PDB file of C-alpha atoms in Angstrom:
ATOM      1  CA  UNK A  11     120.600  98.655  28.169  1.00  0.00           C
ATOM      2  CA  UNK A  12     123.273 100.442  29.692  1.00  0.00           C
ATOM      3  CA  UNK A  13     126.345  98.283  31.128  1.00  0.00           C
ATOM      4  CA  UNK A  14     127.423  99.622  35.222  1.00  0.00           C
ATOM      5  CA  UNK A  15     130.844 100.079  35.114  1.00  0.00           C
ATOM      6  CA  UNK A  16     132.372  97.462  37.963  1.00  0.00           C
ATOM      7  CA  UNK A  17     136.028  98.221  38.229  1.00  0.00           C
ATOM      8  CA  UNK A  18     137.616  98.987  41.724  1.00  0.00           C
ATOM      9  CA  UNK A  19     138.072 102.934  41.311  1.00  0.00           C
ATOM     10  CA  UNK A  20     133.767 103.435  40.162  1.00  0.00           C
ATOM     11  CA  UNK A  21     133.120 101.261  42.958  1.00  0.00           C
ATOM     12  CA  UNK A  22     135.004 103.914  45.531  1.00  0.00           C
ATOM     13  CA  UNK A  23     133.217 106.530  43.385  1.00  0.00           C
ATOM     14  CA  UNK A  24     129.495 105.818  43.524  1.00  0.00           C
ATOM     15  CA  UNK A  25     129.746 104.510  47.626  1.00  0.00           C
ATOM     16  CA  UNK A  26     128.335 107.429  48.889  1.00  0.00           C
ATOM     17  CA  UNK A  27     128.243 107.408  52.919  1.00  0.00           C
ATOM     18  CA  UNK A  28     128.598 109.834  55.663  1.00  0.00           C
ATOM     19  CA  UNK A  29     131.144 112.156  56.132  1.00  0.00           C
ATOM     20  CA  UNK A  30     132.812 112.681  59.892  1.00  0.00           C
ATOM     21  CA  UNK A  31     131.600 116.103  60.468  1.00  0.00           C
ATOM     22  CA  UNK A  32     128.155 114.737  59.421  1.00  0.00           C
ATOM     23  CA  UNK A  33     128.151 111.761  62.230  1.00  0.00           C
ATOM     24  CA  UNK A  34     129.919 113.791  64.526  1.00  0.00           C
ATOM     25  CA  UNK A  35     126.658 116.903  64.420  1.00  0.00           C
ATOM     26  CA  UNK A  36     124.190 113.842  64.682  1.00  0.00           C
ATOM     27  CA  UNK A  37     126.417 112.333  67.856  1.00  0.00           C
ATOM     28  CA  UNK A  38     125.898 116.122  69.553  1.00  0.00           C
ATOM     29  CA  UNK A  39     122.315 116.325  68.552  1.00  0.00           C
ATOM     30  CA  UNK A  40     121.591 113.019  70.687  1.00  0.00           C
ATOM     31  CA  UNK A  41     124.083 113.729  73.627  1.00  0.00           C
ATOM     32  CA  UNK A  42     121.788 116.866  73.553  1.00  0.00           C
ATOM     33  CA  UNK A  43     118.495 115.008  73.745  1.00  0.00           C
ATOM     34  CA  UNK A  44     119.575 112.621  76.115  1.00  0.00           C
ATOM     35  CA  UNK A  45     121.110 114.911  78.225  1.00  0.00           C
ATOM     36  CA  UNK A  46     117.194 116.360  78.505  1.00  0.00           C
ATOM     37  CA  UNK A  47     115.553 112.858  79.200  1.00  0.00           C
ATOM     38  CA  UNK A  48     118.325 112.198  82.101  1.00  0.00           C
ATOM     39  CA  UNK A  49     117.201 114.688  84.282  1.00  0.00           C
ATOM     40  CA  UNK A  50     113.484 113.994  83.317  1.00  0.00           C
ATOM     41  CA  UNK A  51     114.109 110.257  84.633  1.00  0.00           C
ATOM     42  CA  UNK A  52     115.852 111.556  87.490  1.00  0.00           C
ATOM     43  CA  UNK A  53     112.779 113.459  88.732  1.00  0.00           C
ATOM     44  CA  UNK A  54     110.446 110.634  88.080  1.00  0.00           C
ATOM     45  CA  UNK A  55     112.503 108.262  89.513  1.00  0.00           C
ATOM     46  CA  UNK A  56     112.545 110.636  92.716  1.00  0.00           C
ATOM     47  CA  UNK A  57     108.464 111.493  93.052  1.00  0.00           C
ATOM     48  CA  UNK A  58     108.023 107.307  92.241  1.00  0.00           C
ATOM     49  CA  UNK A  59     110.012 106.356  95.054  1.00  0.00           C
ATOM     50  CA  UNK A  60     108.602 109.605  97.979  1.00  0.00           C
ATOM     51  CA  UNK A  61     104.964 109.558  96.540  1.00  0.00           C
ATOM     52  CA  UNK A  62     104.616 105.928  95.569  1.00  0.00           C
ATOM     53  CA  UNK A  63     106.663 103.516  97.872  1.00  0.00           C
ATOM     54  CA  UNK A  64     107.461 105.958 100.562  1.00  0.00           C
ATOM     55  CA  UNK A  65     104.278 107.275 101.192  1.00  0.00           C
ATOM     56  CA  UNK A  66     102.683 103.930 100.744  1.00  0.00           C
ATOM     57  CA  UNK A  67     104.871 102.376 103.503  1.00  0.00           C
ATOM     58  CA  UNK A  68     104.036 105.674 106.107  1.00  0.00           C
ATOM     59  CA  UNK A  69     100.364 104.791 105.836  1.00  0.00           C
ATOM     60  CA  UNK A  70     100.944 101.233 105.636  1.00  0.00           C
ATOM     61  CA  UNK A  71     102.494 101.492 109.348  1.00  0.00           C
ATOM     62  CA  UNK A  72     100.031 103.952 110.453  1.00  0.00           C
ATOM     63  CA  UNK A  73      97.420 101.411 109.846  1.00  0.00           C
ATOM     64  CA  UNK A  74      99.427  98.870 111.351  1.00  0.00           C
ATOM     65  CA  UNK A  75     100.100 100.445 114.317  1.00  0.00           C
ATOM     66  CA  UNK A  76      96.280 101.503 114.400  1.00  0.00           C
ATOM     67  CA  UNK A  77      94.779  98.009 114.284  1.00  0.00           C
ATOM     68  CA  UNK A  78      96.897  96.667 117.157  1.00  0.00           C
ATOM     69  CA  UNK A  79      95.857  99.424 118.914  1.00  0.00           C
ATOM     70  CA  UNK A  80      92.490  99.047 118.052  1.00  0.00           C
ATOM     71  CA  UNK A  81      92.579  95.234 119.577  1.00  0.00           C
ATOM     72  CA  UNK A  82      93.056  96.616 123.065  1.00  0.00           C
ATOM     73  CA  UNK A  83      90.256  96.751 125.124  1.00  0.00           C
ATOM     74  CA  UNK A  84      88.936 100.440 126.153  1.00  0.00           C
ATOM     75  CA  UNK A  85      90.072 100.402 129.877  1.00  0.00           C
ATOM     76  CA  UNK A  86      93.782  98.219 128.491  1.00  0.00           C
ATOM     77  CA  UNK A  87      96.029 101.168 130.064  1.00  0.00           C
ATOM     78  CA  UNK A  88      98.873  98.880 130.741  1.00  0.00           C
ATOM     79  CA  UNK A  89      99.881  96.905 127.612  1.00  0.00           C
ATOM     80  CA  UNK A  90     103.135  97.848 126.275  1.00  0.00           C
ATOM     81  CA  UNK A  91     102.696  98.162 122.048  1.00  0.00           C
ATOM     82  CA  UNK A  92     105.781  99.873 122.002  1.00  0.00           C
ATOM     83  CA  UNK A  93     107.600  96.367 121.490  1.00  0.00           C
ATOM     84  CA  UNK A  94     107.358  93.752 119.792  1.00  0.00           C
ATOM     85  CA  UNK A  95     105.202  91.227 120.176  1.00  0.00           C
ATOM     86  CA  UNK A  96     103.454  93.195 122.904  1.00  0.00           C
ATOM     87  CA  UNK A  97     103.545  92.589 126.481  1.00  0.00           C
ATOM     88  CA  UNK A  98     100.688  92.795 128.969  1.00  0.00           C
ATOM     89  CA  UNK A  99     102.462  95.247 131.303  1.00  0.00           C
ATOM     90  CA  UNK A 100     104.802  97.988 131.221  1.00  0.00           C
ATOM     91  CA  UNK A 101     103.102  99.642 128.485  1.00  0.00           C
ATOM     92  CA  UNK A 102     100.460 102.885 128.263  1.00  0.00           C
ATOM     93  CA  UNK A 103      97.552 100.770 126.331  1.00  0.00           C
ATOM     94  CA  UNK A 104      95.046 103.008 125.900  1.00  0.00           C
ATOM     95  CA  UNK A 105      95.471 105.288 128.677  1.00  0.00           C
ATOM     96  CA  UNK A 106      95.012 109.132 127.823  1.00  0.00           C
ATOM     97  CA  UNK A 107      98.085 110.754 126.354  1.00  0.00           C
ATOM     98  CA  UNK A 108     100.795 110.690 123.759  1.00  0.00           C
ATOM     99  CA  UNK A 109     101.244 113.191 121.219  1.00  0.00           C
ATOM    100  CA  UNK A 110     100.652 112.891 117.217  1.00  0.00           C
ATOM    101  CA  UNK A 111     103.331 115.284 117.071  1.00  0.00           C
ATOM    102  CA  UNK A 112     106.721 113.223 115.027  1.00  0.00           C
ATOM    103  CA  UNK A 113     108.918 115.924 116.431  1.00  0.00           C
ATOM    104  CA  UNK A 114     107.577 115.305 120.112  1.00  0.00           C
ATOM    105  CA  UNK A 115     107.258 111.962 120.916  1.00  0.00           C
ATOM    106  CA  UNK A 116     106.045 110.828 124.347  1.00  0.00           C
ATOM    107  CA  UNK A 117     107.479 107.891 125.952  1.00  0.00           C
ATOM    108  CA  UNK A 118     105.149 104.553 125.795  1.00  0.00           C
ATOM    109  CA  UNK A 119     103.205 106.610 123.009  1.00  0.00           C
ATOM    110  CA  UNK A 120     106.061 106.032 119.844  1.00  0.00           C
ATOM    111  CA  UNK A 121     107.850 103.242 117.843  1.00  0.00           C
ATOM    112  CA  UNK A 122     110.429 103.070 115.287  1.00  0.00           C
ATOM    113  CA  UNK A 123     111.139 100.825 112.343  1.00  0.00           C
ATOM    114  CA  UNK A 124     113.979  99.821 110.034  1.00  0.00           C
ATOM    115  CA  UNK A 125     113.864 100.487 106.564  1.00  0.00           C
ATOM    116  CA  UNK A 126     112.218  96.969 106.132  1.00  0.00           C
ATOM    117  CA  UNK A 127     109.648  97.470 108.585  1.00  0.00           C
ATOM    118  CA  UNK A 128     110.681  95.656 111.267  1.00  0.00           C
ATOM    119  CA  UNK A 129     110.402  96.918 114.827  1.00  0.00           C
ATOM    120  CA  UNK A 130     113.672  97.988 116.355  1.00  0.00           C
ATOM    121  CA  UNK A 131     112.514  97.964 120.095  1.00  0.00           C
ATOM    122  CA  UNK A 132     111.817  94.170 121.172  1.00  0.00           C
ATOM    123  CA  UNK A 133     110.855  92.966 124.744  1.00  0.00           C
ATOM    124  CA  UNK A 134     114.118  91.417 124.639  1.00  0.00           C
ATOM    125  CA  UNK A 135     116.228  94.684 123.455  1.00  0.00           C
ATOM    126  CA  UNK A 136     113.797  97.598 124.064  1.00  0.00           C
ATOM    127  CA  UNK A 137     114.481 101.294 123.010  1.00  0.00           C
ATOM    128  CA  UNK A 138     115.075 103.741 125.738  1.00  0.00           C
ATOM    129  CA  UNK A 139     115.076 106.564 123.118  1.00  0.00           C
ATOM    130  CA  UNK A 140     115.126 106.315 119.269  1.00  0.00           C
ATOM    131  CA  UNK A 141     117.284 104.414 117.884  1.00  0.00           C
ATOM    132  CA  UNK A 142     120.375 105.062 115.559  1.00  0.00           C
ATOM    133  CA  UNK A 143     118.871 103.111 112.520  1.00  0.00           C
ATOM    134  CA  UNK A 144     115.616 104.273 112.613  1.00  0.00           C
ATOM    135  CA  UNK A 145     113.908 104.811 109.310  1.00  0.00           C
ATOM    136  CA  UNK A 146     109.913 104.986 110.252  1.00  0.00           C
ATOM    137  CA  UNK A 147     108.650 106.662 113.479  1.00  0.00           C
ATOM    138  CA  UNK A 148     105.132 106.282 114.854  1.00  0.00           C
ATOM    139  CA  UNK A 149     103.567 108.363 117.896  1.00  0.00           C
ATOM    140  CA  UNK A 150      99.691 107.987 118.716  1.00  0.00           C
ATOM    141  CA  UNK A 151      97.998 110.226 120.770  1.00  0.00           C
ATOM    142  CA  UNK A 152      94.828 108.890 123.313  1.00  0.00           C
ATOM    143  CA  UNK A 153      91.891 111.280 124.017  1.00  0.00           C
ATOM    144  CA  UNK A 154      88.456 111.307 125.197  1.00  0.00           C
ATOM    145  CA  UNK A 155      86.280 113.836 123.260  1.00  0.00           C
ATOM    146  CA  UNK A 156      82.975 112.503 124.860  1.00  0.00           C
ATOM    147  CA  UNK A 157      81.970 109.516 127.495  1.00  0.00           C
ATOM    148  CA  UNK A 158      82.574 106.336 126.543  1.00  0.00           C
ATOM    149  CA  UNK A 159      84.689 107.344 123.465  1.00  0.00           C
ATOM    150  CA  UNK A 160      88.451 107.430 122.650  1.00  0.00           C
ATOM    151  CA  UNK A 161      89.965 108.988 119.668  1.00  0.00           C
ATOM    152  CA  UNK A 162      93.213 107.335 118.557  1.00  0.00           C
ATOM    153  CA  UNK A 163      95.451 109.871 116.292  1.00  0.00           C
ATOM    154  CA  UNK A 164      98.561 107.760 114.939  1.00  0.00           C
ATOM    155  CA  UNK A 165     101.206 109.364 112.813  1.00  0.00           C
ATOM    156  CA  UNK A 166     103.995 107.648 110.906  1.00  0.00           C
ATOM    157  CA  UNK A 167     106.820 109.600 108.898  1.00  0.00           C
ATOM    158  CA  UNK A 168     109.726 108.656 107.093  1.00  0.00           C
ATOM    159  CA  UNK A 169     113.525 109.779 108.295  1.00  0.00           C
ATOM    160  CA  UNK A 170     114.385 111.207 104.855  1.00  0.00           C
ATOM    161  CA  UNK A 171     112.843 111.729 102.059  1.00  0.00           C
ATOM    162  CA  UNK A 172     114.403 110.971  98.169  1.00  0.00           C
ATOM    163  CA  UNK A 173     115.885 114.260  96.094  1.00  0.00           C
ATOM    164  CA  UNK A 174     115.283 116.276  99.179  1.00  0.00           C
ATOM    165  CA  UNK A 175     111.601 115.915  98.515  1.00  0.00           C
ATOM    166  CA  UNK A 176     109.030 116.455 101.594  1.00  0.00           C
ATOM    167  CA  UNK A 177     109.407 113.572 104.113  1.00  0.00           C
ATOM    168  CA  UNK A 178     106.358 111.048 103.596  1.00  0.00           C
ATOM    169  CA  UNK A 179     104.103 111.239 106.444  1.00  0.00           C
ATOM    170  CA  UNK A 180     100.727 109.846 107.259  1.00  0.00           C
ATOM    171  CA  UNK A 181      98.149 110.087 109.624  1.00  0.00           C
ATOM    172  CA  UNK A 182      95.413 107.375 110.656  1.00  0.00           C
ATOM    173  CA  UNK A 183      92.712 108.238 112.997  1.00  0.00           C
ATOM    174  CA  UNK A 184      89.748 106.027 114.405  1.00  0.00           C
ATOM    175  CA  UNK A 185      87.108 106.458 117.149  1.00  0.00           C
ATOM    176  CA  UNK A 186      86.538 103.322 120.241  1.00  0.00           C
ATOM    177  CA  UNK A 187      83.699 103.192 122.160  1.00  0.00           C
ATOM    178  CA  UNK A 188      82.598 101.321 125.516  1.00  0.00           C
ATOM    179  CA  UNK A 189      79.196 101.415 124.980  1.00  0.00           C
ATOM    180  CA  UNK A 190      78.364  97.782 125.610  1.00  0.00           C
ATOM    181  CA  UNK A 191      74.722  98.554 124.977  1.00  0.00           C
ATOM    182  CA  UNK A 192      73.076 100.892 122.113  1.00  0.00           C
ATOM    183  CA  UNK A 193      74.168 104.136 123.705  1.00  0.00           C
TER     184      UNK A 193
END
């Protein structure tokens, strides 16, 4: 059997290990890669937040906005939705008009939110015009395509989008009647 030599100097010998031009090619080789993945995250972080949360949140507050609507009665042409909570007055209700346009809004037909949600016009503070800190807008739009039937259009959009992505925009749209009887 063969005896391993175990002075000092074989010891420095036989340690083999890795030299620094070695580590320093492996070092650019991952700076490389990960270089590649950063900008890979940065795009999925960017459609995650406008497709996912953003665009979740527009038709979240379309819907919103469509059910309180919805609650009025047909011939309601005075309740103000425009606030929050609503009044019984000072308001279009469900009279004919508005616009589903985001870039044309009609007066008593559009509401903004904060980032959070939260509407910005209250009975106590209301909004003459939009607000600075708006970050959602809704408009609705009122017609009557036949008797006894009003189409409500509402459209909600997002101020920015992230990554200069499309702006997140939805649009909700539902049909009330007045036939009281099987019409």
């Amino acid at each position: 059997m063969a005896r391993l030599d175990t002075s000092p100097a074989a010891r420095l010998k036989s340690e083999a290990g890795t030299t620094l031009i070695e580590t320093m090619v492996a070092t650019a080789i991952l700076l490389i890669l990960m270089a590649g993945l950063l900008g890979m995250a940065a795009i999925a972080t960017s459609i995650t937040e406008n497709q996912g949360h953003l665009s979740a949140r527009t038709t979240e507050y379309a819907v919103d906005k469509m059910e309180q609507l919805l609650d009025l009665t047909y011939g309601d042409t005075q309740s103000n939705t425009t606030v929050f909570p609503s009044t019984n007055s000072a308001g279009t209700g469900l009279a004919v008009g508005g616009s589903s346009d985001p870039a044309a809004p009609v007066v008593g037909y559009a509401d903004y939110l904060d980032s959070n949600g939260n509407m910005l016009c209250t009975v106590a503070a209301p909004c003459a015009g939009p607000p600075l800190t708006w970050y959602y807008k809704r408009v609705w739009q009122i017609s009557i395509p036949s008797a006894n039937l009003k189409q409500i259009t509402v459209t909600t959009i997002v101020k920015r989008a992230v990554g200069g992505a499309m702006v997140s925009r939805a649009t909700v749209s539902a049909l009330k009647t007045n036939c009281t009887t099987g019409c």
